[in-house]
XYZ file of C-alpha atoms in Angstrom:
572
model
C 185.987 133.204 189.884
C 188.000 130.246 188.539
C 186.384 127.155 187.123
C 187.842 124.919 189.820
C 186.098 126.997 192.489
C 182.611 126.390 191.105
C 182.736 122.774 189.904
C 184.067 119.685 191.573
C 187.674 118.875 190.760
C 188.534 115.405 189.508
C 189.025 113.708 192.877
C 185.919 115.381 194.335
C 183.784 114.406 191.345
C 184.900 110.778 191.487
C 184.144 110.637 195.217
C 180.720 112.366 194.921
C 179.590 110.081 192.075
C 180.750 106.996 193.955
C 178.843 108.058 197.077
C 175.764 108.812 194.995
C 175.785 105.414 193.306
C 176.218 103.613 196.637
C 173.272 105.487 198.157
C 170.789 105.148 195.292
C 169.972 102.043 193.278
C 169.442 103.919 190.024
C 169.838 102.253 186.654
C 168.955 105.199 184.424
C 172.042 107.303 185.043
C 175.008 107.953 182.816
C 178.397 109.636 182.906
C 178.949 112.158 180.125
C 182.210 113.755 179.058
C 182.194 117.166 177.387
C 185.119 118.414 175.270
C 185.567 121.198 172.740
C 187.115 119.943 169.513
C 190.314 121.828 168.578
C 190.146 123.949 171.717
C 193.873 124.764 171.577
C 193.390 126.114 168.062
C 190.412 128.123 169.353
C 192.765 129.794 171.857
C 195.269 130.520 169.100
C 192.636 132.090 166.864
C 190.601 134.060 169.365
C 193.026 134.506 172.249
C 193.468 133.002 175.692
C 190.956 135.424 177.207
C 188.182 134.285 174.846
C 189.025 130.668 175.699
C 188.800 131.388 179.418
C 185.464 133.168 178.989
C 184.109 130.164 177.066
C 185.204 127.714 179.778
C 183.731 129.943 182.490
C 180.382 130.165 180.648
C 180.261 126.371 180.310
C 181.169 125.800 183.959
C 178.547 128.255 185.221
C 175.905 126.594 183.035
C 176.805 123.120 184.330
C 176.811 124.472 187.893
C 173.257 125.782 187.438
C 172.160 122.342 186.226
C 173.814 120.787 189.256
C 172.180 123.182 191.712
C 168.703 123.077 190.138
C 168.432 119.336 189.564
C 170.821 117.763 192.002
C 173.086 116.448 189.228
C 176.870 116.224 189.632
C 179.341 118.203 187.485
C 183.137 118.213 187.483
C 186.017 119.944 185.741
C 189.152 117.884 185.054
C 191.286 120.656 183.527
C 191.795 121.957 179.992
C 188.441 121.751 178.196
C 187.383 118.515 179.918
C 184.062 118.499 181.800
C 182.127 115.541 183.235
C 178.598 115.081 184.579
C 176.527 112.363 186.210
C 172.969 112.862 184.955
C 169.884 110.861 183.909
C 170.400 108.926 180.675
C 167.963 111.110 178.786
C 168.453 111.968 175.091
C 166.549 115.263 175.308
C 168.562 116.446 178.312
C 171.870 115.515 176.679
C 170.825 117.208 173.415
C 169.911 120.381 175.348
C 173.322 120.424 177.045
C 175.027 120.041 173.658
C 173.013 122.852 172.026
C 173.557 125.234 174.931
C 177.328 124.733 174.975
C 177.406 125.111 171.209
C 175.623 128.470 171.571
C 178.370 129.642 173.961
C 180.994 128.777 171.334
C 178.961 130.687 168.728
C 179.404 133.904 170.726
C 183.100 133.817 169.754
C 183.145 131.793 166.526
C 180.891 130.636 163.713
C 183.550 128.173 162.548
C 182.057 124.681 162.362
C 185.386 123.164 163.380
C 184.918 124.306 166.984
C 182.083 122.144 168.284
C 181.315 120.276 171.514
C 181.847 116.528 171.699
C 179.756 114.530 174.171
C 180.656 110.955 175.053
C 178.205 108.891 177.105
C 178.701 105.880 179.349
C 175.409 104.341 180.475
C 175.900 103.073 184.038
C 175.018 99.357 184.404
C 174.108 97.646 187.656
C 177.519 96.003 187.868
C 179.359 99.147 186.917
C 183.139 99.551 187.124
C 184.777 102.224 189.271
C 183.902 105.857 188.519
C 187.319 106.713 187.031
C 186.924 103.913 184.493
C 183.415 105.082 183.605
C 184.707 108.634 183.041
C 187.465 107.251 180.852
C 184.960 105.189 178.834
C 182.745 108.254 178.326
C 185.743 110.156 176.992
C 186.651 107.250 174.711
C 183.107 107.353 173.322
C 183.565 111.053 172.587
C 186.938 110.533 170.879
C 185.237 108.076 168.512
C 183.396 110.961 166.778
C 186.204 113.521 166.616
C 186.311 115.090 163.176
C 182.792 113.872 162.349
C 180.758 117.066 162.077
C 177.518 115.159 161.449
C 177.700 113.180 164.673
C 178.709 114.917 167.891
C 177.156 112.705 170.582
C 178.315 109.114 171.006
C 177.571 106.227 173.382
C 180.306 103.920 174.633
C 180.222 100.402 173.148
C 182.413 97.322 173.369
C 183.315 97.888 169.714
C 185.097 101.094 170.677
C 187.326 99.184 173.103
C 187.903 96.459 170.514
C 188.904 99.050 167.928
C 191.255 100.765 170.367
C 192.856 97.436 171.196
C 193.321 96.748 167.477
C 194.893 100.161 167.024
C 197.194 99.632 169.999
C 198.266 96.289 168.550
C 198.838 97.956 165.190
C 201.044 100.592 166.834
C 203.087 97.808 168.407
C 203.336 95.854 165.146
C 204.383 98.939 163.169
C 207.084 99.762 165.717
C 208.407 96.187 165.577
C 208.071 96.204 161.783
C 210.271 99.283 161.448
C 212.872 97.743 163.763
C 212.836 94.458 161.815
C 212.857 96.146 158.386
C 209.490 94.682 157.381
C 208.671 97.877 155.495
C 209.923 98.471 151.998
C 208.862 100.428 148.953
C 207.584 99.588 145.503
C 208.346 101.728 142.472
C 205.803 103.023 139.975
C 207.227 104.585 136.792
C 206.197 107.942 135.379
C 206.324 107.815 131.606
C 206.439 109.854 128.468
C 203.194 108.489 127.062
C 204.262 109.239 123.480
C 207.524 107.286 123.535
C 207.065 104.961 126.499
C 210.293 106.281 128.000
C 210.526 106.400 131.788
C 211.254 109.838 133.242
C 211.258 108.907 136.934
C 209.730 106.543 139.455
C 207.712 107.104 142.617
C 208.499 105.249 145.846
C 205.337 103.885 147.481
C 205.448 102.396 150.994
C 204.658 98.713 151.430
C 204.428 96.560 154.570
C 205.032 92.828 154.339
C 204.487 91.527 157.863
C 205.358 87.952 158.904
C 202.245 88.047 161.114
C 199.748 90.135 159.121
C 200.976 89.315 155.626
C 200.786 92.017 152.948
C 199.141 95.002 154.671
C 197.356 97.470 152.410
C 198.806 101.014 152.459
C 195.206 102.207 152.702
C 195.080 100.550 156.111
C 198.350 101.528 157.744
C 199.178 104.945 156.250
C 195.999 106.798 157.402
C 196.396 105.115 160.787
C 200.000 106.326 161.129
C 198.969 109.822 160.026
C 196.214 109.947 162.643
C 198.522 108.672 165.383
C 201.508 110.918 164.692
C 203.758 108.060 163.519
C 203.910 108.793 159.797
C 207.244 110.617 160.003
C 208.937 107.522 161.439
C 207.796 105.539 158.403
C 208.576 108.309 155.906
C 212.150 108.832 157.092
C 212.659 105.065 157.017
C 211.491 104.934 153.370
C 213.541 107.993 152.390
C 216.679 106.326 153.701
C 215.849 103.079 151.871
C 215.279 104.988 148.610
C 218.649 106.715 148.919
C 220.319 103.361 149.558
C 218.800 102.030 146.337
C 219.866 105.094 144.338
C 223.381 104.745 145.734
C 223.467 101.094 144.688
C 222.303 102.007 141.200
C 224.906 104.730 140.907
C 227.892 102.787 142.170
C 226.999 99.572 140.308
C 226.717 101.565 137.070
C 223.052 100.847 136.527
C 221.156 103.509 134.671
C 219.735 105.899 137.256
C 216.379 107.610 136.934
C 215.208 109.945 139.692
C 212.993 108.511 142.412
C 210.364 110.692 144.042
C 209.510 110.411 147.716
C 206.350 111.569 149.468
C 206.555 114.275 152.129
C 203.540 115.041 154.337
C 202.684 118.189 156.249
C 203.297 116.151 159.420
C 206.891 115.541 158.255
C 207.362 119.249 157.581
C 205.996 120.198 161.001
C 208.005 117.505 162.828
C 211.495 117.689 161.303
C 213.579 119.985 159.121
C 212.903 118.124 155.863
C 215.393 120.028 153.625
C 218.285 119.447 156.037
C 217.265 115.830 156.587
C 217.246 115.096 152.836
C 220.499 116.997 152.324
C 222.136 114.821 154.995
C 220.828 111.695 153.238
C 222.226 112.555 149.814
C 225.565 113.474 151.417
C 225.574 110.178 153.333
C 224.917 108.133 150.188
C 226.986 110.237 147.763
C 224.028 111.301 145.623
C 223.133 114.492 143.794
C 219.872 116.363 144.559
C 218.494 115.787 141.057
C 218.319 112.044 141.781
C 215.710 112.565 144.531
C 212.394 114.276 143.776
C 210.097 115.541 146.520
C 206.315 115.151 146.246
C 204.114 117.221 148.558
C 200.344 116.737 148.440
C 198.135 119.682 147.592
C 196.275 119.303 150.896
C 199.513 120.075 152.756
C 199.434 123.576 151.276
C 195.972 124.251 152.664
C 196.803 122.828 156.104
C 199.931 124.899 156.734
C 200.671 127.009 153.696
C 203.345 129.268 155.191
C 205.629 126.546 156.554
C 205.174 124.460 153.384
C 206.186 127.387 151.180
C 209.240 128.045 153.349
C 210.166 124.362 153.129
C 209.932 124.415 149.322
C 212.205 127.466 149.185
C 214.765 125.654 151.350
C 214.501 122.500 149.230
C 215.242 124.603 146.146
C 218.271 126.098 147.867
C 219.585 122.560 148.355
C 218.914 121.763 144.672
C 215.839 119.518 145.033
C 212.952 119.446 142.557
C 209.476 119.712 144.133
C 206.240 118.253 142.744
C 202.744 119.188 143.890
C 200.952 115.858 144.227
C 197.199 115.268 143.765
C 196.735 118.660 142.104
C 193.049 119.360 141.495
C 191.802 117.264 144.419
C 191.708 120.193 146.852
C 189.530 123.254 147.050
C 192.021 126.030 146.339
C 194.193 124.677 143.552
C 194.555 127.924 141.586
C 195.465 129.943 144.657
C 198.037 127.291 145.546
C 199.883 127.877 142.279
C 199.898 131.613 142.799
C 201.469 131.322 146.233
C 203.886 128.414 145.794
C 206.965 127.746 143.741
C 206.668 124.076 142.765
C 208.526 122.707 139.749
C 206.096 120.053 138.450
C 202.359 119.432 138.858
C 200.840 115.974 139.258
C 197.247 116.123 138.032
C 194.882 113.849 139.931
C 192.812 112.021 137.296
C 190.843 109.979 139.820
C 188.382 112.744 140.582
C 187.205 112.739 136.947
C 185.378 109.636 135.790
C 185.380 109.099 132.061
C 181.699 108.242 131.757
C 179.172 109.722 129.292
C 177.500 111.808 131.983
C 180.486 113.938 132.929
C 183.086 113.197 130.272
C 182.870 116.535 128.440
C 182.904 118.565 131.623
C 185.877 116.557 132.904
C 187.800 117.079 129.670
C 187.211 120.826 129.854
C 188.469 120.930 133.445
C 191.623 118.983 132.586
C 192.197 121.061 129.451
C 191.998 124.269 131.502
C 194.463 122.938 134.076
C 196.912 121.717 131.435
C 196.642 124.984 129.520
C 197.306 126.943 132.704
C 200.326 124.762 133.516
C 201.760 125.346 130.047
C 201.329 129.095 130.409
C 203.150 128.936 133.742
C 205.861 126.841 132.071
C 205.189 123.995 134.501
C 205.609 120.371 133.390
C 202.497 118.385 134.290
C 202.074 114.682 134.970
C 198.671 113.000 134.911
C 198.450 110.355 137.644
C 195.901 107.592 137.947
C 195.781 107.015 134.166
C 194.128 103.697 133.392
C 192.662 103.716 129.873
C 193.578 104.430 126.238
C 190.753 106.994 126.163
C 192.428 108.992 128.902
C 195.761 108.828 127.072
C 194.184 110.023 123.825
C 192.498 112.895 125.642
C 195.762 113.922 127.327
C 197.665 113.756 124.041
C 195.147 116.057 122.414
C 196.043 118.612 125.101
C 199.808 118.001 124.797
C 199.965 116.521 128.275
C 202.473 113.780 127.560
C 203.666 112.662 130.993
C 201.539 110.122 132.817
C 201.566 107.579 135.616
C 199.110 104.805 136.307
C 198.017 101.243 135.725
C 197.758 101.853 131.982
C 201.571 101.783 131.949
C 202.777 100.016 135.077
C 201.519 99.040 138.501
C 203.801 99.634 141.504
C 206.453 96.916 141.427
C 209.201 95.517 143.672
C 212.628 97.133 143.354
C 214.131 94.124 141.531
C 211.396 94.256 138.885
C 211.963 97.981 138.436
C 215.685 97.379 137.924
C 214.931 94.775 135.236
C 212.531 97.206 133.586
C 215.159 99.942 133.465
C 217.457 97.692 131.419
C 214.895 97.277 128.641
C 212.785 100.443 128.546
C 214.179 103.790 127.361
C 214.641 106.710 129.744
C 214.584 110.436 129.317
C 214.467 113.655 131.330
C 211.384 115.767 131.889
C 210.961 118.402 129.239
C 208.271 121.031 128.959
C 205.885 120.561 126.037
C 204.142 123.753 124.875
C 200.407 123.750 124.334
C 199.363 122.547 120.924
C 197.984 125.149 118.532
C 194.189 125.149 119.050
C 193.733 125.460 115.272
C 195.525 122.171 114.678
C 192.948 120.058 112.873
C 194.118 116.708 114.260
C 191.736 115.156 116.754
C 192.545 113.085 119.846
C 192.024 109.759 118.030
C 194.524 110.671 115.298
C 197.033 111.781 117.909
C 196.575 108.606 119.916
C 197.123 106.406 116.845
C 200.158 108.377 115.772
C 201.832 108.315 119.173
C 201.082 104.599 119.622
C 202.986 103.867 116.407
C 205.842 106.097 117.575
C 205.902 104.260 120.887
C 206.113 100.875 119.141
C 208.989 101.959 116.880
C 210.829 103.511 119.794
C 210.438 100.335 121.848
C 211.862 98.196 119.008
C 214.881 100.485 118.764
C 215.412 100.453 122.526
C 215.216 96.684 122.856
C 217.807 96.131 120.131
C 220.348 98.749 121.136
C 223.210 99.143 123.565
C 222.711 102.891 123.678
C 219.760 104.982 122.539
C 220.218 108.725 122.846
C 219.421 112.065 121.277
C 221.867 114.817 120.423
C 221.441 118.557 119.976
C 223.727 119.598 117.130
C 223.657 123.241 118.213
C 224.982 122.974 121.768
C 226.097 119.348 122.154
C 223.435 118.446 124.706
C 223.452 114.646 124.904
C 220.521 112.758 126.423
C 221.006 109.028 126.925
C 217.533 107.504 126.864
C 218.638 103.897 127.286
C 222.015 102.343 128.117
C 222.742 98.637 128.429
C 223.964 97.822 131.947
C 226.706 95.561 130.505
C 228.552 98.513 128.984
C 231.623 99.736 130.827
C 232.224 103.343 131.740
C 231.416 104.569 135.257
C 228.689 107.206 135.216
C 228.759 107.759 131.451
C 224.970 107.909 131.400
C 225.223 111.012 133.585
C 227.288 112.904 130.981
C 225.076 115.422 129.207
C 227.649 116.984 126.875
C 228.528 115.079 123.685
C 232.167 116.212 123.536
C 232.731 115.339 127.229
C 231.080 111.978 126.644
C 233.424 111.206 123.728
C 236.536 112.318 125.637
C 235.651 109.951 128.476
C 234.990 107.097 126.040
C 238.521 107.532 124.669
C 240.296 108.333 127.955
C 238.848 105.259 129.660
C 240.010 103.038 126.777
C 236.516 101.810 125.935
C 237.269 101.861 122.176
C 239.614 99.263 120.672
C 243.053 100.933 120.153
C 243.071 100.444 116.375
C 239.651 102.169 116.119
C 240.462 105.188 118.294
C 241.607 107.440 115.458
C 238.403 106.778 113.483
C 236.304 107.563 116.540
C 238.329 110.677 117.396
C 238.248 112.213 113.916
C 234.801 111.265 112.619
C 232.491 111.265 115.629
C 232.627 114.946 116.562
C 229.916 117.522 117.052
C 231.252 119.762 114.294
C 231.388 116.980 111.686
C 227.885 115.791 112.566
C 226.646 119.382 112.497
C 227.973 119.912 108.972
C 226.739 116.543 107.718
C 223.117 116.792 108.851
C 222.603 120.527 108.359
C 223.584 119.875 104.756
C 220.350 117.894 104.368
C 221.555 114.327 104.832
C 219.429 111.946 106.917
C 221.571 109.031 108.097
C 225.181 108.282 109.019
C 226.862 105.193 110.518
C 230.311 104.069 111.696
C 231.620 100.695 112.827
C 234.113 100.216 115.657
C 234.899 97.861 118.517
C 233.487 98.758 121.933
C 233.974 97.182 125.369
C 231.151 94.939 126.548
C 231.576 92.529 129.487
C 235.379 93.057 129.433
C 235.580 92.142 125.751
C 235.669 94.240 122.600
C 232.711 93.613 120.333
C 231.965 94.974 116.893
C 229.315 97.688 117.106
C 227.706 100.154 114.749
C 226.975 103.734 115.762
C 224.149 105.252 113.738
C 222.820 108.794 113.561
C 219.336 109.622 112.242
C 217.794 112.989 111.409
C 214.150 113.813 110.860
C 212.620 115.247 107.715
C 213.819 118.663 108.749
C 217.127 119.108 110.602
C 218.474 122.628 110.939
C 219.320 125.309 113.504
C 215.665 125.503 114.578
C 215.309 121.688 114.772
C 218.774 120.480 115.766
C 217.959 117.134 117.429
C 219.105 113.820 115.949
C 218.832 110.235 117.263
C 221.969 108.277 118.222
C 221.863 104.468 118.207
C 224.660 102.057 119.167
C 223.954 98.385 118.550
C 225.869 95.133 118.551
C 226.679 93.471 115.237
C 226.025 89.756 115.655
């Protein structure tokens, strides 16, 4: 026997309730809507037959109530039931508990629960269809709230829905009118202050609403299925900025974008990003992809497949908010991310839980080192947190302690004055090292200050590996000529381009060609010397200026410790 054969269909129910209300002057009646939360998922988990049995059990129960008490019950399709009954809390609670018991026959999962919305019928009531709709709106107000499953319709619900509808309209117009943009928040090497990348964070500056908090519009867009429209808009804007940086010869650091599980389920993210970098003539290493840890728990299989495809296209993937979920360790076992972002916000540095928090972070950092995963601490706000992280050899960090999210123009200015470097993995410090966190913090603060002084007074600040010629430009003045020279990572190739592009004054070319070579530097510093400098004329703003190129080695420079510092500065 089908459900529609035992309960009134929609049109019949509306007609019967209308006739009833016209015949009886009753003010204690209500319309209730009954839905099963996540019923489609219930069918996927337990099968269509189990879903049909559940609906049949509910319909037969409501039919018995109708026949025994003279109430009215209807079935509107799917998992949507309606009744016209006395406005009695005990009766409504009994209906809820009985339907919940029918669900329990098939599932003990707390996610599959009834939702009951109630519209109390006033004397000057609207038409029955509107009352049914209002009852269902009352029920939708408690979806996802497992502590409250029964809800009465109020004017506030309508007001909230109207606000949400207006917000949907304003967001749509805002995307069309390019009201959305992104701010950039640097991720730093906390020992040197160098910037290793930046994260793009969505911002909405509305001519009507003003500056709208991301905490207001992002959850709303996620809940209403509109987040992908915003995300793809921001991704495109980020790639435009990177393209501008690249083709205007500004120093480029990678920018990371946020990808949600909704994006992954809605579009082919790897192909979409590949099309963007092709469109804007970028390389995959310029765009980092951040996926929140919760995405892995919501749809682990498709997320893992997406990461594999992103890797095939050459993208680097970060797991964002690591530690905020419930299955963090299992996530690492099953996924192939490149970098972890440790969520510091869930650990408050107060006396009551400080030691426990430090032990948790230390375990996570230690695990990341053993897995050879770089780790970035996000949400860092205090020197105490920095000192703690340094003691664990967690050197990368992001948060208000360094920089707040800033407009693109401010980020561009920052990149001309602050050094840059690539991510590098830092092995776990020897546990027998006697230095404590305070000593480490003091030492690295001094290093940071010295490094900053060097960066601010140099045209180029770089480091060179004397073994293999790896050349890392940490800071390059935007006024220097030479298209894309900051992207050269081989010292010999870098020097050839300097000479081929005529960036050295002709009379100084022979000096540069014969003296500034990897082999000569190798021999000089591996022989125990500490400092070397040469003077030559270098192009700056279409003029040749006198510069000095200096090389510095540490206390120990040999095959095992082959790195030296390279500094080019203007002689005034």
